[in-house]
Every structure is written in C-alpha cells, then in structure tokens.
Short mmCIF file of C-alpha atoms (C1' of nucleotides) in Angstrom, two decimals:
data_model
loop_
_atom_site.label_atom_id
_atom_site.label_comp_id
_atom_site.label_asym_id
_atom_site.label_seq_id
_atom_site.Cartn_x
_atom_site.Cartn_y
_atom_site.Cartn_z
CA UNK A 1430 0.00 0.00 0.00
CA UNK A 1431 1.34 3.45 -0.68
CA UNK A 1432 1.39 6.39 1.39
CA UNK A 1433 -1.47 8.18 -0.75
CA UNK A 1434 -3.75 4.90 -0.59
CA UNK A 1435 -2.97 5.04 3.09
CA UNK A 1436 -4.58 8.82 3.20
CA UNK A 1437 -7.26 7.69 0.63
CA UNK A 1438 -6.44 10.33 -2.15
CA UNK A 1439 -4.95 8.72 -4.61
CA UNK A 1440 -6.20 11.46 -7.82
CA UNK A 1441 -4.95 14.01 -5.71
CA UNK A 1442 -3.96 16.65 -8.32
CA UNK A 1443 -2.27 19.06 -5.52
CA UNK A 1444 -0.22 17.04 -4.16
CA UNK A 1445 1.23 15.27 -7.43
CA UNK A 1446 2.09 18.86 -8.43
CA UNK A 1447 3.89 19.93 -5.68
CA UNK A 1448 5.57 16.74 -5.82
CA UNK A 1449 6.74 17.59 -9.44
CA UNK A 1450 7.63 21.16 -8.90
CA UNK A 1451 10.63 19.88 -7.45
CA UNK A 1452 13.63 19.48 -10.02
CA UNK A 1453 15.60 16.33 -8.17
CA UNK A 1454 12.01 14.71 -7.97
CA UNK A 1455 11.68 14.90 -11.43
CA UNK A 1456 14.69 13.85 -11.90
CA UNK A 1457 14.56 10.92 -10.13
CA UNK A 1458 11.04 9.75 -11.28
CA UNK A 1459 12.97 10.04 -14.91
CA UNK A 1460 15.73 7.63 -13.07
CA UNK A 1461 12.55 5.32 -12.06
CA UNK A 1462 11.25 5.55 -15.28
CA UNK A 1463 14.50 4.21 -16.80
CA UNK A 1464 15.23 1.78 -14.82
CA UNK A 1465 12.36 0.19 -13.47
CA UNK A 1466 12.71 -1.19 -9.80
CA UNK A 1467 15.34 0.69 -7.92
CA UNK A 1468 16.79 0.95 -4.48
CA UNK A 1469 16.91 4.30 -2.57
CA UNK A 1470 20.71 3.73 -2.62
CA UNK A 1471 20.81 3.37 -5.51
CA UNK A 1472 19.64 6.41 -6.81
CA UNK A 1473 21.50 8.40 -4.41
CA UNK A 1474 24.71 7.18 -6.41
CA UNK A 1475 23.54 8.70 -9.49
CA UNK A 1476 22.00 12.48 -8.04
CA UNK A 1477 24.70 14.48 -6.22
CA UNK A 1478 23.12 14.50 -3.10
CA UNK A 1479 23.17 12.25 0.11
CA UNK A 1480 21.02 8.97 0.73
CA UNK A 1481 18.58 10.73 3.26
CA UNK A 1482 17.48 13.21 1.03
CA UNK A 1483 16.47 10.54 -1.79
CA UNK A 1484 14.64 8.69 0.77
CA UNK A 1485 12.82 11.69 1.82
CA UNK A 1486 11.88 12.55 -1.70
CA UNK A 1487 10.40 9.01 -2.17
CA UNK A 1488 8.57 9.48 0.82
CA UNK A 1489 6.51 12.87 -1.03
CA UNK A 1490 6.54 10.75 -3.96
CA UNK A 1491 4.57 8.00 -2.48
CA UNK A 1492 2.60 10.57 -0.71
CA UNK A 1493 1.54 12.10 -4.23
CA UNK A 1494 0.97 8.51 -5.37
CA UNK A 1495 3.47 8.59 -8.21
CA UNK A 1496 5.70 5.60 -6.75
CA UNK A 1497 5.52 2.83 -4.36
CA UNK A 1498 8.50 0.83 -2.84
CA UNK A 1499 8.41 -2.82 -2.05
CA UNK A 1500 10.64 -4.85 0.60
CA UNK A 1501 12.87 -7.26 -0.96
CA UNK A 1502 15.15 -9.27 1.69
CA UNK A 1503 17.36 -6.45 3.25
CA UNK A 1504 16.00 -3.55 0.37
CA UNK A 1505 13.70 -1.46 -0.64
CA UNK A 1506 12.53 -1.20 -4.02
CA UNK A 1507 10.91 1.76 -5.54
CA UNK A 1508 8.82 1.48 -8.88
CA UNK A 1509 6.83 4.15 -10.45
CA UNK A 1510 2.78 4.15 -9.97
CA UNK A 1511 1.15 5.43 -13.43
CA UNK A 1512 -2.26 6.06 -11.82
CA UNK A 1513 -2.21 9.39 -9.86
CA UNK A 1514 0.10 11.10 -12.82
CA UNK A 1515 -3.10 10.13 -15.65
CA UNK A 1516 -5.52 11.81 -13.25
CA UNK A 1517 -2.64 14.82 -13.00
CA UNK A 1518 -2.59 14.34 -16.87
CA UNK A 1519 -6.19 14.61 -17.03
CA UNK A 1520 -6.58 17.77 -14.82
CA UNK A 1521 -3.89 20.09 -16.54
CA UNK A 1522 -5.28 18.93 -19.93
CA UNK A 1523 -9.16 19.69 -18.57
CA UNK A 1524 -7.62 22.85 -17.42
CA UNK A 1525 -5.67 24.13 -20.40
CA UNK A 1526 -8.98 22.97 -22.76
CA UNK A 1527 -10.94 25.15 -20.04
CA UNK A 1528 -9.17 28.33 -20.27
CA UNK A 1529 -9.34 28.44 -24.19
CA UNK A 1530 -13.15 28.08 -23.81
CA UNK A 1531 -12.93 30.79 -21.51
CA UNK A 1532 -10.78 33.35 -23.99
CA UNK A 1533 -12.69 32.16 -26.56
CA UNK A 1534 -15.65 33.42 -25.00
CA UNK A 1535 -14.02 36.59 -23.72
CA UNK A 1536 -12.75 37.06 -27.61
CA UNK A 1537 -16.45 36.58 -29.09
CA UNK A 1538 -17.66 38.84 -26.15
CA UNK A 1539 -14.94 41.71 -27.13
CA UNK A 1540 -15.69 41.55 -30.84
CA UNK A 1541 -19.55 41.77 -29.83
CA UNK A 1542 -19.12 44.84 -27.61
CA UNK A 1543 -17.58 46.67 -30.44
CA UNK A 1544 -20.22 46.35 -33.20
CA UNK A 1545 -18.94 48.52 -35.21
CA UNK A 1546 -15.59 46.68 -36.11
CA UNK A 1547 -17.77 43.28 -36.83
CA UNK B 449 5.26 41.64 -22.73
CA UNK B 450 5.32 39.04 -19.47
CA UNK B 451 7.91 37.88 -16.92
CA UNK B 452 8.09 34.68 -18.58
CA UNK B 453 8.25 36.01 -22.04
CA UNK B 454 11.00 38.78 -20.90
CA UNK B 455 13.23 35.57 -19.25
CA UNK B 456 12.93 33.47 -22.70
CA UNK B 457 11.99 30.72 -21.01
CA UNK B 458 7.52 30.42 -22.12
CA UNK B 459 7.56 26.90 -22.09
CA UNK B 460 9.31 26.47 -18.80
CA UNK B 461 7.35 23.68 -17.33
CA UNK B 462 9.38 23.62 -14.33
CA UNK B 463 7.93 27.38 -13.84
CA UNK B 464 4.28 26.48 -14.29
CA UNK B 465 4.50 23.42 -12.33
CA UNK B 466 5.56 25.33 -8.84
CA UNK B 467 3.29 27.95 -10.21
CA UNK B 468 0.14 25.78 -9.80
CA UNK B 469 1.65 23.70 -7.07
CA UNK B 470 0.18 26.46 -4.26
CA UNK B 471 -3.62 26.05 -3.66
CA UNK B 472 -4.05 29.82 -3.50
CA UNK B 473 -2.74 30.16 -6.90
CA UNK B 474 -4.59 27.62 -8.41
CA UNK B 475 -8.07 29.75 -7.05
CA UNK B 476 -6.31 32.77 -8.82
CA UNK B 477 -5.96 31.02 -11.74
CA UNK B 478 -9.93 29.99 -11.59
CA UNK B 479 -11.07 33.57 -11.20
CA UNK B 480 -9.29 34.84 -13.82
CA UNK B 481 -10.59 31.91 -15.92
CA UNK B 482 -14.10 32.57 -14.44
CA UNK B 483 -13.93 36.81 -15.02
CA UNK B 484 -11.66 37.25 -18.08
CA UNK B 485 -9.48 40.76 -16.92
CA UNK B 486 -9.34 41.31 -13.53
CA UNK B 487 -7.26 43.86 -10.98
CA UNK B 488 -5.19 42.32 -7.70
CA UNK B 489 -7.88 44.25 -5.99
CA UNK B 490 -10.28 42.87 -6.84
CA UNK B 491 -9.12 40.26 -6.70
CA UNK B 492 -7.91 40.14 -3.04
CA UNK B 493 -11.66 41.15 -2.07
CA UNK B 494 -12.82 37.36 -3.30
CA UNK B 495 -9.50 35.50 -0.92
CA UNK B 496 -8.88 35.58 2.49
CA UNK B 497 -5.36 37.61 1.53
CA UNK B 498 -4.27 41.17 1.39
CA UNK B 499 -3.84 42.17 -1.91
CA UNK B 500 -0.14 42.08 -1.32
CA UNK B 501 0.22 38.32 -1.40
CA UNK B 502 -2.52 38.38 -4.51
CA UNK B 503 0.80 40.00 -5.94
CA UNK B 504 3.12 38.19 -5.15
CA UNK B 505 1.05 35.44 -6.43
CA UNK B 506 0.62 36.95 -9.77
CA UNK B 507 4.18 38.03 -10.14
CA UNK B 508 4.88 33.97 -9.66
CA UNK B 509 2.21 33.12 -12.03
CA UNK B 510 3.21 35.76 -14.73
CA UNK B 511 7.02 34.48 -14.23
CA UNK B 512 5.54 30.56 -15.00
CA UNK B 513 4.01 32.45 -17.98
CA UNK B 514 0.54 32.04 -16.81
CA UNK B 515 -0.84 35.06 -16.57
CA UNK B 516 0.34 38.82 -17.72
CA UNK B 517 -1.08 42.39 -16.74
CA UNK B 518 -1.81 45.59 -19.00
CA UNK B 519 -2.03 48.93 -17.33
CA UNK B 520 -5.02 50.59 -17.59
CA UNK B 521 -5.58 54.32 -16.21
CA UNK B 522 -4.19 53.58 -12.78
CA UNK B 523 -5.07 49.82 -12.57
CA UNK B 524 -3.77 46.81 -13.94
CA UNK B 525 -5.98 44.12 -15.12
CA UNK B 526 -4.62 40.78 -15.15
CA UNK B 527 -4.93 37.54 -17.37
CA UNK B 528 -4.39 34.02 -18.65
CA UNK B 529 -2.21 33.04 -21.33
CA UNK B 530 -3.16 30.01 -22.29
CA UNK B 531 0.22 28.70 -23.95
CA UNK B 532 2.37 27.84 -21.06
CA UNK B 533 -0.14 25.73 -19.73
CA UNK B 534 -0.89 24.11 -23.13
CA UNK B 535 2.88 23.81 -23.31
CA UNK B 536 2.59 21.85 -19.55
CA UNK B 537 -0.37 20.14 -20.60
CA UNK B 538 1.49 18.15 -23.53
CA UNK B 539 4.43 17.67 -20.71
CA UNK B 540 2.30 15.95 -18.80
CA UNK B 541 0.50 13.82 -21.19
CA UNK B 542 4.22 12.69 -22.68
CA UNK B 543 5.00 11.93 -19.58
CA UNK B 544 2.04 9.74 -18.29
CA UNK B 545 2.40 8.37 -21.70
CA UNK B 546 6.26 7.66 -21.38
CA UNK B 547 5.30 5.90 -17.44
CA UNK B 548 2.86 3.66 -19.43
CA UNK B 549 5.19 2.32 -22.18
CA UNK B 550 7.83 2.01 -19.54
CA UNK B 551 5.67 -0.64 -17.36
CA UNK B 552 4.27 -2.44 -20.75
CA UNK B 553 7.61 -3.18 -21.11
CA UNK B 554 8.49 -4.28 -17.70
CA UNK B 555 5.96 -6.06 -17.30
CA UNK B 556 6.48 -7.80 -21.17
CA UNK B 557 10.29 -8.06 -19.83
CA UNK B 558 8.94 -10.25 -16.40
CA UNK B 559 6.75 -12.46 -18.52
CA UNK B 560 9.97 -13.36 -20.69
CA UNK B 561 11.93 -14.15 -17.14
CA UNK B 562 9.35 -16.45 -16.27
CA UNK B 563 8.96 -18.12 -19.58
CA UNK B 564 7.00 -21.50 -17.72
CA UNK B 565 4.28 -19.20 -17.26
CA UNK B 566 4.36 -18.01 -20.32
"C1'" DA C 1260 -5.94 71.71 -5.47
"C1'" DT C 1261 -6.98 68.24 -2.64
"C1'" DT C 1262 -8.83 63.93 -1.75
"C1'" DG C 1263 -9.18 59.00 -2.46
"C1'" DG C 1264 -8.59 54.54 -4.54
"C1'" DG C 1265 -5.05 51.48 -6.69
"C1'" DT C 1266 -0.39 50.30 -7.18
"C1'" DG C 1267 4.55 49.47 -5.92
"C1'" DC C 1268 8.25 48.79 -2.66
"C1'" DA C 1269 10.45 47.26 1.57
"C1'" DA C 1270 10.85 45.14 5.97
"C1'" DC C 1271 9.56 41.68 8.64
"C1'" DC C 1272 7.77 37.01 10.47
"C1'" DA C 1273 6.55 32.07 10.92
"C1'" DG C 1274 6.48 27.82 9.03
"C1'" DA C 1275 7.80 24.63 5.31
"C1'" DT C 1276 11.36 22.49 2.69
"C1'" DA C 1277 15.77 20.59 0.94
"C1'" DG C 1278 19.59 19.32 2.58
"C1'" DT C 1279 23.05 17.54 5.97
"C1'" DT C 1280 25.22 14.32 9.69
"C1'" DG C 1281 25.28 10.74 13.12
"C1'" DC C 1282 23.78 6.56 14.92
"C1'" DA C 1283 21.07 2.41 15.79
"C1'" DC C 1284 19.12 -1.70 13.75
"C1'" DA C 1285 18.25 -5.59 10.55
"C1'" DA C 1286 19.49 -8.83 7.05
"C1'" DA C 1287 23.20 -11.27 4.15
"C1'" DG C 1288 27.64 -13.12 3.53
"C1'" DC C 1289 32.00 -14.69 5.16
"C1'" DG D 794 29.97 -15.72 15.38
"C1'" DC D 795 31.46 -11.20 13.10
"C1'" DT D 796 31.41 -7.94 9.34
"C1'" DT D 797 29.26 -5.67 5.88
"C1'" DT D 798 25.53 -3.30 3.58
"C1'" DG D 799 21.15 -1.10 3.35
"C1'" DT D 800 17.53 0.96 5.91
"C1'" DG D 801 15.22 3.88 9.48
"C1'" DC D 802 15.10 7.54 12.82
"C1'" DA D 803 16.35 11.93 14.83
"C1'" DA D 804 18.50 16.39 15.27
"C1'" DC D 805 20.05 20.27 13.20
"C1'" DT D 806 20.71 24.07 9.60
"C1'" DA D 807 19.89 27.26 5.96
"C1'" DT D 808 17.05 28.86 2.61
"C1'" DC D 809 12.47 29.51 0.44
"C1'" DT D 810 7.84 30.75 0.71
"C1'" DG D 811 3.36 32.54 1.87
"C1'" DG D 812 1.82 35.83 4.48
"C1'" DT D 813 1.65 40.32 6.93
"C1'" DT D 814 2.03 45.64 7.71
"C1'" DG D 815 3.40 50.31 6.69
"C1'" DC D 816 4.29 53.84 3.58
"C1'" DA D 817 5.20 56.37 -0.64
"C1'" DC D 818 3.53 57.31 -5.23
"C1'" DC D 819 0.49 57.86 -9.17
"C1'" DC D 820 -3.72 58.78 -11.41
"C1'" DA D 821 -8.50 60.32 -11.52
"C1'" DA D 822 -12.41 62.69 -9.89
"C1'" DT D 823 -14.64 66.14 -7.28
#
DNA sequence: ATTGGGTGCAACCAGATAGTTGCACAAAGC
DNA sequence: GCTTTGTGCAACTATCTGGTTGCACCCAAT
C-alpha cells in the first residue's frame, strides 16, 4: 500500500504537483522511469546528493501517489505508480482545454461589444 | 510583454509546475478563468489575503508564464495566457504516456523471465 | 488643489522544505 | 559468530515561501 492509498487520495492533483515542482524529484522519477525497480541507494549514487534526502523525496513521492517501494530481503525497491500522474494528466489537460473556452468566450464577447468593427 | 516572455523561457514547465503547485494560486488562476481581466484588488476582495500576497502570487504566475497584466488608467488588469499551460499540458500527457510504455515493457520483460508461465 | 482609490516597494515574520550528519538496527555473507 | 551493507530515525541548519504591515507614489475625480 502506498502512502497516498494510506490517506485515501490517490487522484490528488495538488499534491502530485507539488511533488513535481521539485527538479531532483523529477529527476529521479525520470531515473525510475528508466530503470524500473530501484533501491533508494541506488539512486542516491547517481544524483549528487546524500542517501537521506532521496529517501525523503520518495517518501513525497509516495505521498503524491506517483511511486511505491516494495521490501525485498534487506532492500527497498521503488517502482513508479502510473495512476495518480493520468488523473494529473487529465486535470492540466481539462484545465488548459478550459481556459481556451474561456478566452474564446471573452474574444467573441470583445468583438460583440464593439459592433462597429464586426 | 510578461515575466516569462521577458526571461525566454515560455515553455518552462518547471515554472508552471511550482506555479500551480500552491492552492491559493490555483483559485487565482480559476477567477481569472471565471472573469476574463481582472485587478489584484479585486481580486484580493474574493481571498482571504491582502492584496499584497494576490501579488506576489501573480508576479509567480506571470514568471511561470501564466498570466500577464496591461495597465489601464491607474489599474492593472490581469490575465491568462493560455500557452504555457498548453505547453505543460502536452508535458504531462508525454510523460504519463512515457510511465505507461515504460511498465508495458516491464511487465512484457517479467513475462519473458518467467517463460514456464508463459 | 486636494482627496481617495489602486499600485509598488520594503521590511519583517513564521512555518515549510531541501539538505546535511550521526547513529542504531536488521538482514546477508563470510 | 562477526562484518558488511542497506535501511530507518532523529536532530540540526539554511534557505524559500506565503503571508503580513506600513508607507510612498500615481492617477482620476470632485
């Protein structure tokens, strides 16, 4: 179970984008996304900064939903969770299709409140 | 001409990410969608803030490229621009879209490693 | 000309965040 | 058994961030 299932939001849009707004999170999903199944330790050895940090970036990952770790023996492996970023995917694309509604509507508005120019 | 615009950088989804990351911002970015042109006073009379956060705010959200002001008499009426988000939106979707391909193939890769249950 | 609403700037504050180090503990390997 | 290797927990620090207040300035309207 991951730390967003735990809290029962698992299409929470906020928190996957502040979990992307950071630069080494993104960078390490792209690690997870290249790799597959990776250790915490792991990916410390490829971003220049310490263990602890990675771990604690996991930890708002899994929060946000976007990634999950699993025990093996002695390890923990982390692995990317598609579901939260589609709903993320889904929101910023509602969003964006939203606002051009929007400015079309203000545009058709503007062009009707100067008749004279129609 | 807007922050983002004047930094070169309009498709900076890094920007528009922490941009829409803070709750308070994301309301901002509704009424604007929901009133077309509206001042930070305004503005500030619909949020429990003083109009000097609404500012701040904006300034972020112009910097992501989200949003840009024009003077008018003494006021300045602020909003969207719809291209850094559309710009974001695609980011997204590639990247869902990347996550997706990336566990077909896992998963394809773990069936071949277990070909007796293939 | 003076008054008033809107903006811009600066200082300041509290809490969050990204990072560190140090150490204790658990599981593998010799 | 002992040693190694990876994890987990805690304390601590510095910087960022969201928010505030106070004040000066500009523009418009009476």
């Amino acid at each position: 179970m991951t730390g967003a299932e735990r809290r029962g939001d698992v299409a929470g849009v906020g928190g996957v984008l502040v979990a992307l707004a950071d630069p080494t999170r993104r960078r390490l999903v792209d690690l997870l996304a290249a790799e597959g199944e990776v250790t915490a330790t792991a990916l410390a050895e490829r971003l220049p900064v310490s263990r602890q940090a990675i771990v604690k970036h996991l930890a708002v990952l899994d929060a946000a939903g976007l990634v999950s770790g699993r025990r093996v023996g002695r390890e923990v492996r982390y692995a990317l969770r598609p579901a939260a970023l589609d709903a993320t995917a889904r929101w910023v694309v509602s969003l964006a299709a939203r606002w051009d509604r929007r400015l079309a509507t203000v545009k058709r508005v503007a062009e009707l409140a100067r008749p004279d120019e129609g």
